[in-house]
DNA sequence: GCTATTGTACTAAGTAGTTAATACAACAAT
DNA sequence: ATTGTTGTATTAACTACTTAGTACAATAGC
Protein backbone atom coordinates (compact mmCIF):
# COMPACT_ATOMS: atom_id res chain seq x y z
CA UNK A 1 0.00 0.00 0.00
CA UNK A 2 3.10 2.18 0.04
CA UNK A 3 3.74 5.26 -2.05
CA UNK A 4 1.14 5.38 -4.76
CA UNK A 5 0.82 8.71 -6.55
CA UNK A 6 -2.04 9.99 -8.66
CA UNK A 7 -1.81 12.32 -11.59
CA UNK A 8 -3.16 15.81 -11.42
CA UNK A 9 -1.57 16.76 -8.13
CA UNK A 10 2.04 17.57 -7.24
CA UNK A 11 3.93 14.57 -5.90
CA UNK A 12 5.35 16.51 -2.97
CA UNK A 13 1.87 17.33 -1.67
CA UNK A 14 0.90 13.67 -1.94
CA UNK A 15 4.06 12.71 -0.06
CA UNK A 16 3.08 15.12 2.72
CA UNK A 17 -0.42 13.67 2.93
CA UNK A 18 0.87 10.10 3.06
CA UNK A 19 3.59 10.89 5.60
CA UNK A 20 1.00 12.56 7.83
CA UNK A 21 -1.06 9.40 7.69
CA UNK A 22 1.99 7.30 8.52
CA UNK A 23 2.64 9.47 11.56
CA UNK A 24 -1.02 9.46 12.56
CA UNK A 25 -1.30 5.68 12.39
CA UNK A 26 1.94 5.03 14.24
CA UNK A 27 4.13 3.86 11.39
CA UNK A 28 6.46 6.61 12.51
CA UNK A 29 6.10 7.27 16.23
CA UNK A 30 6.89 10.50 18.11
CA UNK A 31 10.62 10.76 18.85
CA UNK A 32 11.38 8.09 16.28
CA UNK A 33 14.03 8.62 13.63
CA UNK A 34 12.82 8.75 10.05
CA UNK A 35 14.73 7.16 7.19
CA UNK A 36 17.13 9.56 5.49
CA UNK A 37 16.00 11.77 2.64
CA UNK A 38 17.79 9.52 0.18
CA UNK A 39 16.25 6.34 1.60
CA UNK A 40 12.75 7.80 1.60
CA UNK A 41 13.24 9.07 -1.95
CA UNK A 42 14.39 5.63 -3.04
CA UNK A 43 11.46 3.90 -1.35
CA UNK A 44 8.97 6.32 -2.92
CA UNK A 45 10.72 6.10 -6.29
CA UNK A 46 11.05 9.85 -6.30
CA UNK A 47 13.86 12.32 -6.74
CA UNK A 48 15.60 13.26 -3.48
CA UNK A 49 14.82 16.92 -4.16
CA UNK A 50 11.12 16.16 -4.25
CA UNK A 51 11.28 14.25 -0.97
CA UNK A 52 13.35 17.02 0.57
CA UNK A 53 10.72 19.54 -0.41
CA UNK A 54 7.96 17.53 1.24
CA UNK A 55 10.00 17.06 4.42
CA UNK A 56 10.94 20.74 4.61
CA UNK A 57 7.26 21.63 4.37
CA UNK A 58 6.39 19.28 7.23
CA UNK A 59 9.14 20.85 9.31
CA UNK A 60 7.50 24.23 8.81
CA UNK A 61 4.38 22.60 10.28
CA UNK A 62 6.47 21.32 13.23
CA UNK A 63 5.45 17.72 12.63
CA UNK A 64 9.07 16.66 12.26
CA UNK A 65 12.42 18.27 12.90
CA UNK A 66 15.94 17.83 11.54
CA UNK A 67 19.20 17.36 13.40
CA UNK A 68 21.85 18.67 11.15
CA UNK A 69 23.88 15.54 10.51
CA UNK A 70 22.01 12.97 12.51
CA UNK A 71 18.70 12.61 10.75
CA UNK A 72 15.06 13.61 10.99
CA UNK A 73 12.70 12.79 13.82
CA UNK A 74 9.00 12.88 14.52
CA UNK A 75 8.18 15.70 16.93
CA UNK A 76 7.46 14.47 20.47
CA UNK A 77 4.61 15.54 22.69
CA UNK A 78 1.22 13.86 22.80
CA UNK A 79 -0.61 16.96 21.65
CA UNK A 80 1.11 16.94 18.28
CA UNK A 81 -0.07 13.48 17.34
CA UNK A 82 -3.55 13.96 18.74
CA UNK A 83 -3.90 17.27 16.95
CA UNK A 84 -2.76 15.68 13.72
CA UNK A 85 -5.25 12.84 13.94
CA UNK A 86 -8.08 15.18 14.83
CA UNK A 87 -7.18 17.66 12.11
CA UNK A 88 -6.94 14.97 9.45
CA UNK A 89 -10.24 13.38 10.44
CA UNK A 90 -12.03 16.71 10.52
CA UNK A 91 -10.66 17.62 7.13
CA UNK A 92 -11.80 14.35 5.61
CA UNK A 93 -15.27 14.45 7.16
CA UNK A 94 -15.74 18.14 6.48
CA UNK A 95 -14.90 17.62 2.82
CA UNK A 96 -17.42 14.79 2.63
CA UNK A 97 -20.25 16.90 3.98
CA UNK A 98 -19.30 19.82 1.80
CA UNK A 99 -19.25 17.70 -1.35
CA UNK A 100 -22.40 15.72 -0.68
CA UNK A 101 -24.34 18.82 0.26
CA UNK A 102 -23.38 20.35 -3.06
CA UNK A 103 -25.08 17.53 -4.92
CA UNK A 104 -28.22 17.93 -2.86
CA UNK A 105 -27.97 15.63 0.15
CA UNK A 106 -28.87 16.88 3.62
CA UNK A 107 -27.31 15.77 6.91
CA UNK A 108 -29.71 12.84 7.38
CA UNK A 109 -29.21 11.54 3.87
CA UNK A 110 -25.45 11.80 4.24
CA UNK A 111 -25.49 9.79 7.45
CA UNK A 112 -27.78 7.22 5.85
CA UNK A 113 -25.47 6.93 2.84
CA UNK A 114 -22.43 6.49 5.08
CA UNK A 115 -24.20 3.79 7.11
CA UNK A 116 -25.24 1.96 3.98
CA UNK A 117 -21.75 2.16 2.57
CA UNK A 118 -20.33 0.66 5.77
CA UNK A 119 -22.76 -2.27 5.54
CA UNK A 120 -22.50 -3.03 1.85
CA UNK A 121 -18.95 -2.35 0.84
CA UNK A 122 -16.15 -4.35 2.35
CA UNK B 1 -19.86 29.89 -4.10
CA UNK B 2 -18.90 29.85 -7.77
CA UNK B 3 -15.55 28.97 -9.22
CA UNK B 4 -13.07 28.80 -6.40
CA UNK B 5 -9.80 27.09 -7.22
CA UNK B 6 -7.19 25.69 -4.87
CA UNK B 7 -3.47 25.52 -5.46
CA UNK B 8 -1.74 22.23 -5.96
CA UNK B 9 -4.14 20.80 -8.50
CA UNK B 10 -4.64 21.65 -12.17
CA UNK B 11 -7.44 24.14 -12.73
CA UNK B 12 -9.00 22.09 -15.51
CA UNK B 13 -9.52 19.11 -13.18
CA UNK B 14 -11.15 21.39 -10.62
CA UNK B 15 -13.39 22.82 -13.32
CA UNK B 16 -14.45 19.27 -14.23
CA UNK B 17 -15.24 18.43 -10.59
CA UNK B 18 -17.27 21.61 -10.11
CA UNK B 19 -19.14 21.24 -13.40
CA UNK B 20 -20.05 17.66 -12.46
CA UNK B 21 -21.48 18.95 -9.20
CA UNK B 22 -23.44 21.63 -11.06
CA UNK B 23 -24.93 18.97 -13.32
CA UNK B 24 -25.61 16.66 -10.38
CA UNK B 25 -27.42 19.33 -8.37
CA UNK B 26 -29.48 20.58 -11.31
CA UNK B 27 -27.75 23.88 -11.98
CA UNK B 28 -27.39 22.55 -15.52
CA UNK B 29 -30.22 20.15 -16.37
CA UNK B 30 -30.16 17.35 -18.96
CA UNK B 31 -30.84 18.73 -22.44
CA UNK B 32 -30.05 22.24 -21.30
CA UNK B 33 -27.64 24.44 -23.20
CA UNK B 34 -24.46 25.43 -21.39
CA UNK B 35 -22.93 28.88 -21.65
CA UNK B 36 -20.35 29.15 -24.42
CA UNK B 37 -16.72 28.33 -23.81
CA UNK B 38 -15.89 32.02 -23.77
CA UNK B 39 -18.67 32.87 -21.32
CA UNK B 40 -17.75 30.03 -18.98
CA UNK B 41 -14.08 31.00 -19.16
CA UNK B 42 -14.99 34.59 -18.31
CA UNK B 43 -17.22 33.55 -15.40
CA UNK B 44 -14.51 31.29 -14.00
CA UNK B 45 -11.81 33.90 -14.61
CA UNK B 46 -9.87 31.36 -16.59
CA UNK B 47 -8.33 31.21 -20.04
CA UNK B 48 -10.71 29.87 -22.73
CA UNK B 49 -8.19 27.14 -23.54
CA UNK B 50 -8.35 25.86 -19.99
CA UNK B 51 -12.15 25.80 -20.03
CA UNK B 52 -12.11 24.12 -23.43
CA UNK B 53 -9.85 21.42 -22.07
CA UNK B 54 -12.17 20.71 -19.16
CA UNK B 55 -15.22 20.59 -21.44
CA UNK B 56 -13.50 18.33 -23.95
CA UNK B 57 -12.67 15.92 -21.14
CA UNK B 58 -16.29 15.84 -20.00
CA UNK B 59 -17.37 15.12 -23.56
CA UNK B 60 -15.12 12.09 -23.56
CA UNK B 61 -17.08 10.99 -20.48
CA UNK B 62 -20.35 11.58 -22.37
CA UNK B 63 -21.67 13.97 -19.72
CA UNK B 64 -22.05 16.75 -22.25
CA UNK B 65 -21.92 16.98 -26.05
CA UNK B 66 -21.14 19.72 -28.55
CA UNK B 67 -23.12 20.83 -31.58
CA UNK B 68 -20.60 22.27 -33.94
CA UNK B 69 -21.77 25.87 -34.09
CA UNK B 70 -24.75 25.86 -31.81
CA UNK B 71 -23.30 25.27 -28.39
CA UNK B 72 -22.85 22.59 -25.75
CA UNK B 73 -25.58 20.65 -24.02
CA UNK B 74 -25.94 18.38 -21.02
CA UNK B 75 -26.49 14.80 -22.15
CA UNK B 76 -30.11 13.69 -21.81
CA UNK B 77 -31.33 10.42 -20.34
CA UNK B 78 -32.15 9.87 -16.68
CA UNK B 79 -29.48 7.22 -16.27
CA UNK B 80 -26.68 9.68 -16.96
CA UNK B 81 -27.61 12.03 -14.15
CA UNK B 82 -28.41 9.24 -11.69
CA UNK B 83 -25.16 7.50 -12.51
CA UNK B 84 -23.28 10.74 -12.02
CA UNK B 85 -24.81 11.42 -8.62
CA UNK B 86 -24.22 7.85 -7.47
CA UNK B 87 -20.67 7.79 -8.78
CA UNK B 88 -19.80 11.09 -7.12
CA UNK B 89 -21.31 10.08 -3.78
CA UNK B 90 -19.56 6.71 -3.81
CA UNK B 91 -16.26 8.34 -4.64
CA UNK B 92 -16.59 10.82 -1.80
CA UNK B 93 -17.69 8.24 0.76
CA UNK B 94 -15.19 5.65 -0.40
CA UNK B 95 -12.36 8.15 -0.04
CA UNK B 96 -13.51 9.01 3.48
CA UNK B 97 -13.46 5.39 4.64
CA UNK B 98 -10.13 4.77 2.95
CA UNK B 99 -8.53 7.79 4.61
CA UNK B 100 -9.98 7.30 8.07
CA UNK B 101 -9.09 3.62 8.10
CA UNK B 102 -5.51 4.56 7.31
CA UNK B 103 -5.29 6.58 10.51
CA UNK B 104 -6.68 3.73 12.53
CA UNK B 105 -10.46 4.13 12.72
CA UNK B 106 -12.75 1.16 12.13
CA UNK B 107 -16.23 1.25 10.58
CA UNK B 108 -17.99 1.93 13.88
CA UNK B 109 -15.67 4.73 14.83
CA UNK B 110 -16.05 6.29 11.41
CA UNK B 111 -19.83 6.26 11.64
CA UNK B 112 -19.63 7.69 15.17
CA UNK B 113 -17.33 10.47 14.00
CA UNK B 114 -19.60 11.33 11.08
CA UNK B 115 -22.64 11.43 13.37
CA UNK B 116 -20.85 13.67 15.83
CA UNK B 117 -19.71 15.98 13.08
CA UNK B 118 -23.28 16.31 11.82
CA UNK B 119 -24.45 17.27 15.30
CA UNK B 120 -21.69 19.66 16.27
CA UNK B 121 -20.66 21.44 13.14
CA UNK B 122 -23.00 23.77 11.32
C1' DG C 1 41.72 11.75 13.15
C1' DC C 2 39.07 9.35 9.24
C1' DT C 3 35.15 7.99 7.01
C1' DA C 4 30.54 7.58 5.88
C1' DT C 5 26.21 9.50 6.41
C1' DT C 6 23.39 13.33 7.31
C1' DG C 7 20.79 17.55 5.83
C1' DT C 8 21.17 21.16 2.60
C1' DA C 9 22.04 23.93 -1.59
C1' DC C 10 22.61 24.82 -6.39
C1' DT C 11 22.29 24.60 -11.52
C1' DA C 12 20.45 22.74 -15.68
C1' DA C 13 17.09 20.35 -18.31
C1' DG C 14 12.61 18.39 -19.22
C1' DT C 15 7.57 18.18 -18.66
C1' DA C 16 2.91 19.79 -17.70
C1' DG C 17 -0.34 23.34 -16.89
C1' DT C 18 -1.79 28.05 -17.90
C1' DT C 19 -2.35 32.18 -20.39
C1' DA C 20 -2.39 35.15 -24.49
C1' DA C 21 -3.33 35.97 -29.08
C1' DT C 22 -4.97 34.66 -33.26
C1' DA C 23 -7.35 32.21 -36.72
C1' DC C 24 -10.73 29.26 -39.09
C1' DA C 25 -14.96 26.58 -40.35
C1' DA C 26 -19.78 25.89 -39.60
C1' DC C 27 -24.22 27.50 -39.06
C1' DA C 28 -28.16 30.19 -36.71
C1' DA C 29 -30.18 34.53 -37.00
C1' DT C 30 -31.06 38.31 -39.58
C1' DA D 1 -26.22 36.63 -48.69
C1' DT D 2 -24.23 38.70 -44.52
C1' DT D 3 -23.13 38.81 -39.83
C1' DG D 4 -22.22 37.19 -35.41
C1' DT D 5 -21.64 33.37 -32.49
C1' DT D 6 -20.27 28.78 -31.94
C1' DG D 7 -16.66 25.11 -31.26
C1' DT D 8 -12.00 24.20 -32.50
C1' DA D 9 -7.00 24.57 -33.55
C1' DT D 10 -2.40 26.56 -33.31
C1' DT D 11 1.62 28.98 -31.70
C1' DA D 12 4.39 31.18 -28.29
C1' DA D 13 5.62 32.41 -23.72
C1' DC D 14 5.50 31.84 -18.80
C1' DT D 15 5.32 29.32 -14.44
C1' DA D 16 5.48 25.27 -11.44
C1' DC D 17 6.86 20.66 -10.72
C1' DT D 18 10.18 17.03 -11.36
C1' DT D 19 14.44 14.93 -12.25
C1' DA D 20 19.49 14.62 -12.68
C1' DG D 21 23.78 15.65 -11.20
C1' DT D 22 26.88 17.69 -8.23
C1' DA D 23 28.65 19.73 -4.19
C1' DC D 24 29.42 21.15 0.67
C1' DA D 25 29.34 21.42 5.84
C1' DA D 26 28.56 19.01 10.02
C1' DT D 27 29.01 15.15 12.90
C1' DA D 28 28.11 10.33 14.52
C1' DG D 29 30.64 6.19 14.51
C1' DC D 30 34.77 4.03 14.17
Coordinates of C-alpha atoms (C1' of nucleotides) in Angstrom, one line a residue:
Chain A
X1 CA 0.0 0.0 0.0
X2 CA 3.1 2.2 0.0
X3 CA 3.7 5.3 -2.0
X4 CA 1.1 5.4 -4.8
X5 CA 0.8 8.7 -6.6
X6 CA -2.0 10.0 -8.7
X7 CA -1.8 12.3 -11.6
X8 CA -3.2 15.8 -11.4
X9 CA -1.6 16.8 -8.1
X10 CA 2.0 17.6 -7.2
X11 CA 3.9 14.6 -5.9
X12 CA 5.4 16.5 -3.0
X13 CA 1.9 17.3 -1.7
X14 CA 0.9 13.7 -1.9
X15 CA 4.1 12.7 -0.1
X16 CA 3.1 15.1 2.7
X17 CA -0.4 13.7 2.9
X18 CA 0.9 10.1 3.1
X19 CA 3.6 10.9 5.6
X20 CA 1.0 12.6 7.8
X21 CA -1.1 9.4 7.7
X22 CA 2.0 7.3 8.5
X23 CA 2.6 9.5 11.6
X24 CA -1.0 9.5 12.6
X25 CA -1.3 5.7 12.4
X26 CA 1.9 5.0 14.2
X27 CA 4.1 3.9 11.4
X28 CA 6.5 6.6 12.5
X29 CA 6.1 7.3 16.2
X30 CA 6.9 10.5 18.1
X31 CA 10.6 10.8 18.8
X32 CA 11.4 8.1 16.3
X33 CA 14.0 8.6 13.6
X34 CA 12.8 8.8 10.0
X35 CA 14.7 7.2 7.2
X36 CA 17.1 9.6 5.5
X37 CA 16.0 11.8 2.6
X38 CA 17.8 9.5 0.2
X39 CA 16.3 6.3 1.6
X40 CA 12.7 7.8 1.6
X41 CA 13.2 9.1 -1.9
X42 CA 14.4 5.6 -3.0
X43 CA 11.5 3.9 -1.4
X44 CA 9.0 6.3 -2.9
X45 CA 10.7 6.1 -6.3
X46 CA 11.0 9.9 -6.3
X47 CA 13.9 12.3 -6.7
X48 CA 15.6 13.3 -3.5
X49 CA 14.8 16.9 -4.2
X50 CA 11.1 16.2 -4.2
X51 CA 11.3 14.3 -1.0
X52 CA 13.4 17.0 0.6
X53 CA 10.7 19.5 -0.4
X54 CA 8.0 17.5 1.2
X55 CA 10.0 17.1 4.4
X56 CA 10.9 20.7 4.6
X57 CA 7.3 21.6 4.4
X58 CA 6.4 19.3 7.2
X59 CA 9.1 20.9 9.3
X60 CA 7.5 24.2 8.8
X61 CA 4.4 22.6 10.3
X62 CA 6.5 21.3 13.2
X63 CA 5.5 17.7 12.6
X64 CA 9.1 16.7 12.3
X65 CA 12.4 18.3 12.9
X66 CA 15.9 17.8 11.5
X67 CA 19.2 17.4 13.4
X68 CA 21.9 18.7 11.2
X69 CA 23.9 15.5 10.5
X70 CA 22.0 13.0 12.5
X71 CA 18.7 12.6 10.7
X72 CA 15.1 13.6 11.0
X73 CA 12.7 12.8 13.8
X74 CA 9.0 12.9 14.5
X75 CA 8.2 15.7 16.9
X76 CA 7.5 14.5 20.5
X77 CA 4.6 15.5 22.7
X78 CA 1.2 13.9 22.8
X79 CA -0.6 17.0 21.6
X80 CA 1.1 16.9 18.3
X81 CA -0.1 13.5 17.3
X82 CA -3.5 14.0 18.7
X83 CA -3.9 17.3 16.9
X84 CA -2.8 15.7 13.7
X85 CA -5.3 12.8 13.9
X86 CA -8.1 15.2 14.8
X87 CA -7.2 17.7 12.1
X88 CA -6.9 15.0 9.5
X89 CA -10.2 13.4 10.4
X90 CA -12.0 16.7 10.5
X91 CA -10.7 17.6 7.1
X92 CA -11.8 14.3 5.6
X93 CA -15.3 14.5 7.2
X94 CA -15.7 18.1 6.5
X95 CA -14.9 17.6 2.8
X96 CA -17.4 14.8 2.6
X97 CA -20.3 16.9 4.0
X98 CA -19.3 19.8 1.8
X99 CA -19.3 17.7 -1.4
X100 CA -22.4 15.7 -0.7
X101 CA -24.3 18.8 0.3
X102 CA -23.4 20.3 -3.1
X103 CA -25.1 17.5 -4.9
X104 CA -28.2 17.9 -2.9
X105 CA -28.0 15.6 0.1
X106 CA -28.9 16.9 3.6
X107 CA -27.3 15.8 6.9
X108 CA -29.7 12.8 7.4
X109 CA -29.2 11.5 3.9
X110 CA -25.5 11.8 4.2
X111 CA -25.5 9.8 7.5
X112 CA -27.8 7.2 5.8
X113 CA -25.5 6.9 2.8
X114 CA -22.4 6.5 5.1
X115 CA -24.2 3.8 7.1
X116 CA -25.2 2.0 4.0
X117 CA -21.8 2.2 2.6
X118 CA -20.3 0.7 5.8
X119 CA -22.8 -2.3 5.5
X120 CA -22.5 -3.0 1.8
X121 CA -18.9 -2.4 0.8
X122 CA -16.2 -4.4 2.3
Chain B
X1 CA -19.9 29.9 -4.1
X2 CA -18.9 29.9 -7.8
X3 CA -15.6 29.0 -9.2
X4 CA -13.1 28.8 -6.4
X5 CA -9.8 27.1 -7.2
X6 CA -7.2 25.7 -4.9
X7 CA -3.5 25.5 -5.5
X8 CA -1.7 22.2 -6.0
X9 CA -4.1 20.8 -8.5
X10 CA -4.6 21.6 -12.2
X11 CA -7.4 24.1 -12.7
X12 CA -9.0 22.1 -15.5
X13 CA -9.5 19.1 -13.2
X14 CA -11.1 21.4 -10.6
X15 CA -13.4 22.8 -13.3
X16 CA -14.5 19.3 -14.2
X17 CA -15.2 18.4 -10.6
X18 CA -17.3 21.6 -10.1
X19 CA -19.1 21.2 -13.4
X20 CA -20.1 17.7 -12.5
X21 CA -21.5 18.9 -9.2
X22 CA -23.4 21.6 -11.1
X23 CA -24.9 19.0 -13.3
X24 CA -25.6 16.7 -10.4
X25 CA -27.4 19.3 -8.4
X26 CA -29.5 20.6 -11.3
X27 CA -27.8 23.9 -12.0
X28 CA -27.4 22.5 -15.5
X29 CA -30.2 20.2 -16.4
X30 CA -30.2 17.3 -19.0
X31 CA -30.8 18.7 -22.4
X32 CA -30.1 22.2 -21.3
X33 CA -27.6 24.4 -23.2
X34 CA -24.5 25.4 -21.4
X35 CA -22.9 28.9 -21.6
X36 CA -20.4 29.2 -24.4
X37 CA -16.7 28.3 -23.8
X38 CA -15.9 32.0 -23.8
X39 CA -18.7 32.9 -21.3
X40 CA -17.7 30.0 -19.0
X41 CA -14.1 31.0 -19.2
X42 CA -15.0 34.6 -18.3
X43 CA -17.2 33.5 -15.4
X44 CA -14.5 31.3 -14.0
X45 CA -11.8 33.9 -14.6
X46 CA -9.9 31.4 -16.6
X47 CA -8.3 31.2 -20.0
X48 CA -10.7 29.9 -22.7
X49 CA -8.2 27.1 -23.5
X50 CA -8.3 25.9 -20.0
X51 CA -12.1 25.8 -20.0
X52 CA -12.1 24.1 -23.4
X53 CA -9.8 21.4 -22.1
X54 CA -12.2 20.7 -19.2
X55 CA -15.2 20.6 -21.4
X56 CA -13.5 18.3 -24.0
X57 CA -12.7 15.9 -21.1
X58 CA -16.3 15.8 -20.0
X59 CA -17.4 15.1 -23.6
X60 CA -15.1 12.1 -23.6
X61 CA -17.1 11.0 -20.5
X62 CA -20.3 11.6 -22.4
X63 CA -21.7 14.0 -19.7
X64 CA -22.0 16.7 -22.3
X65 CA -21.9 17.0 -26.1
X66 CA -21.1 19.7 -28.5
X67 CA -23.1 20.8 -31.6
X68 CA -20.6 22.3 -33.9
X69 CA -21.8 25.9 -34.1
X70 CA -24.8 25.9 -31.8
X71 CA -23.3 25.3 -28.4
X72 CA -22.8 22.6 -25.8
X73 CA -25.6 20.7 -24.0
X74 CA -25.9 18.4 -21.0
X75 CA -26.5 14.8 -22.1
X76 CA -30.1 13.7 -21.8
X77 CA -31.3 10.4 -20.3
X78 CA -32.1 9.9 -16.7
X79 CA -29.5 7.2 -16.3
X80 CA -26.7 9.7 -17.0
X81 CA -27.6 12.0 -14.2
X82 CA -28.4 9.2 -11.7
X83 CA -25.2 7.5 -12.5
X84 CA -23.3 10.7 -12.0
X85 CA -24.8 11.4 -8.6
X86 CA -24.2 7.9 -7.5
X87 CA -20.7 7.8 -8.8
X88 CA -19.8 11.1 -7.1
X89 CA -21.3 10.1 -3.8
X90 CA -19.6 6.7 -3.8
X91 CA -16.3 8.3 -4.6
X92 CA -16.6 10.8 -1.8
X93 CA -17.7 8.2 0.8
X94 CA -15.2 5.7 -0.4
X95 CA -12.4 8.1 0.0
X96 CA -13.5 9.0 3.5
X97 CA -13.5 5.4 4.6
X98 CA -10.1 4.8 3.0
X99 CA -8.5 7.8 4.6
X100 CA -10.0 7.3 8.1
X101 CA -9.1 3.6 8.1
X102 CA -5.5 4.6 7.3
X103 CA -5.3 6.6 10.5
X104 CA -6.7 3.7 12.5
X105 CA -10.5 4.1 12.7
X106 CA -12.7 1.2 12.1
X107 CA -16.2 1.2 10.6
X108 CA -18.0 1.9 13.9
X109 CA -15.7 4.7 14.8
X110 CA -16.1 6.3 11.4
X111 CA -19.8 6.3 11.6
X112 CA -19.6 7.7 15.2
X113 CA -17.3 10.5 14.0
X114 CA -19.6 11.3 11.1
X115 CA -22.6 11.4 13.4
X116 CA -20.9 13.7 15.8
X117 CA -19.7 16.0 13.1
X118 CA -23.3 16.3 11.8
X119 CA -24.4 17.3 15.3
X120 CA -21.7 19.7 16.3
X121 CA -20.7 21.4 13.1
X122 CA -23.0 23.8 11.3
Chain C
dG1 C1' 41.7 11.7 13.2
dC2 C1' 39.1 9.3 9.2
dT3 C1' 35.1 8.0 7.0
dA4 C1' 30.5 7.6 5.9
dT5 C1' 26.2 9.5 6.4
dT6 C1' 23.4 13.3 7.3
dG7 C1' 20.8 17.5 5.8
dT8 C1' 21.2 21.2 2.6
dA9 C1' 22.0 23.9 -1.6
dC10 C1' 22.6 24.8 -6.4
dT11 C1' 22.3 24.6 -11.5
dA12 C1' 20.5 22.7 -15.7
dA13 C1' 17.1 20.3 -18.3
dG14 C1' 12.6 18.4 -19.2
dT15 C1' 7.6 18.2 -18.7
dA16 C1' 2.9 19.8 -17.7
dG17 C1' -0.3 23.3 -16.9
dT18 C1' -1.8 28.0 -17.9
dT19 C1' -2.4 32.2 -20.4
dA20 C1' -2.4 35.1 -24.5
dA21 C1' -3.3 36.0 -29.1
dT22 C1' -5.0 34.7 -33.3
dA23 C1' -7.4 32.2 -36.7
dC24 C1' -10.7 29.3 -39.1
dA25 C1' -15.0 26.6 -40.4
dA26 C1' -19.8 25.9 -39.6
dC27 C1' -24.2 27.5 -39.1
dA28 C1' -28.2 30.2 -36.7
dA29 C1' -30.2 34.5 -37.0
dT30 C1' -31.1 38.3 -39.6
Chain D
dA1 C1' -26.2 36.6 -48.7
dT2 C1' -24.2 38.7 -44.5
dT3 C1' -23.1 38.8 -39.8
dG4 C1' -22.2 37.2 -35.4
dT5 C1' -21.6 33.4 -32.5
dT6 C1' -20.3 28.8 -31.9
dG7 C1' -16.7 25.1 -31.3
dT8 C1' -12.0 24.2 -32.5
dA9 C1' -7.0 24.6 -33.5
dT10 C1' -2.4 26.6 -33.3
dT11 C1' 1.6 29.0 -31.7
dA12 C1' 4.4 31.2 -28.3
dA13 C1' 5.6 32.4 -23.7
dC14 C1' 5.5 31.8 -18.8
dT15 C1' 5.3 29.3 -14.4
dA16 C1' 5.5 25.3 -11.4
dC17 C1' 6.9 20.7 -10.7
dT18 C1' 10.2 17.0 -11.4
dT19 C1' 14.4 14.9 -12.2
dA20 C1' 19.5 14.6 -12.7
dG21 C1' 23.8 15.6 -11.2
dT22 C1' 26.9 17.7 -8.2
dA23 C1' 28.6 19.7 -4.2
dC24 C1' 29.4 21.1 0.7
dA25 C1' 29.3 21.4 5.8
dA26 C1' 28.6 19.0 10.0
dT27 C1' 29.0 15.1 12.9
dA28 C1' 28.1 10.3 14.5
dG29 C1' 30.6 6.2 14.5
dC30 C1' 34.8 4.0 14.2

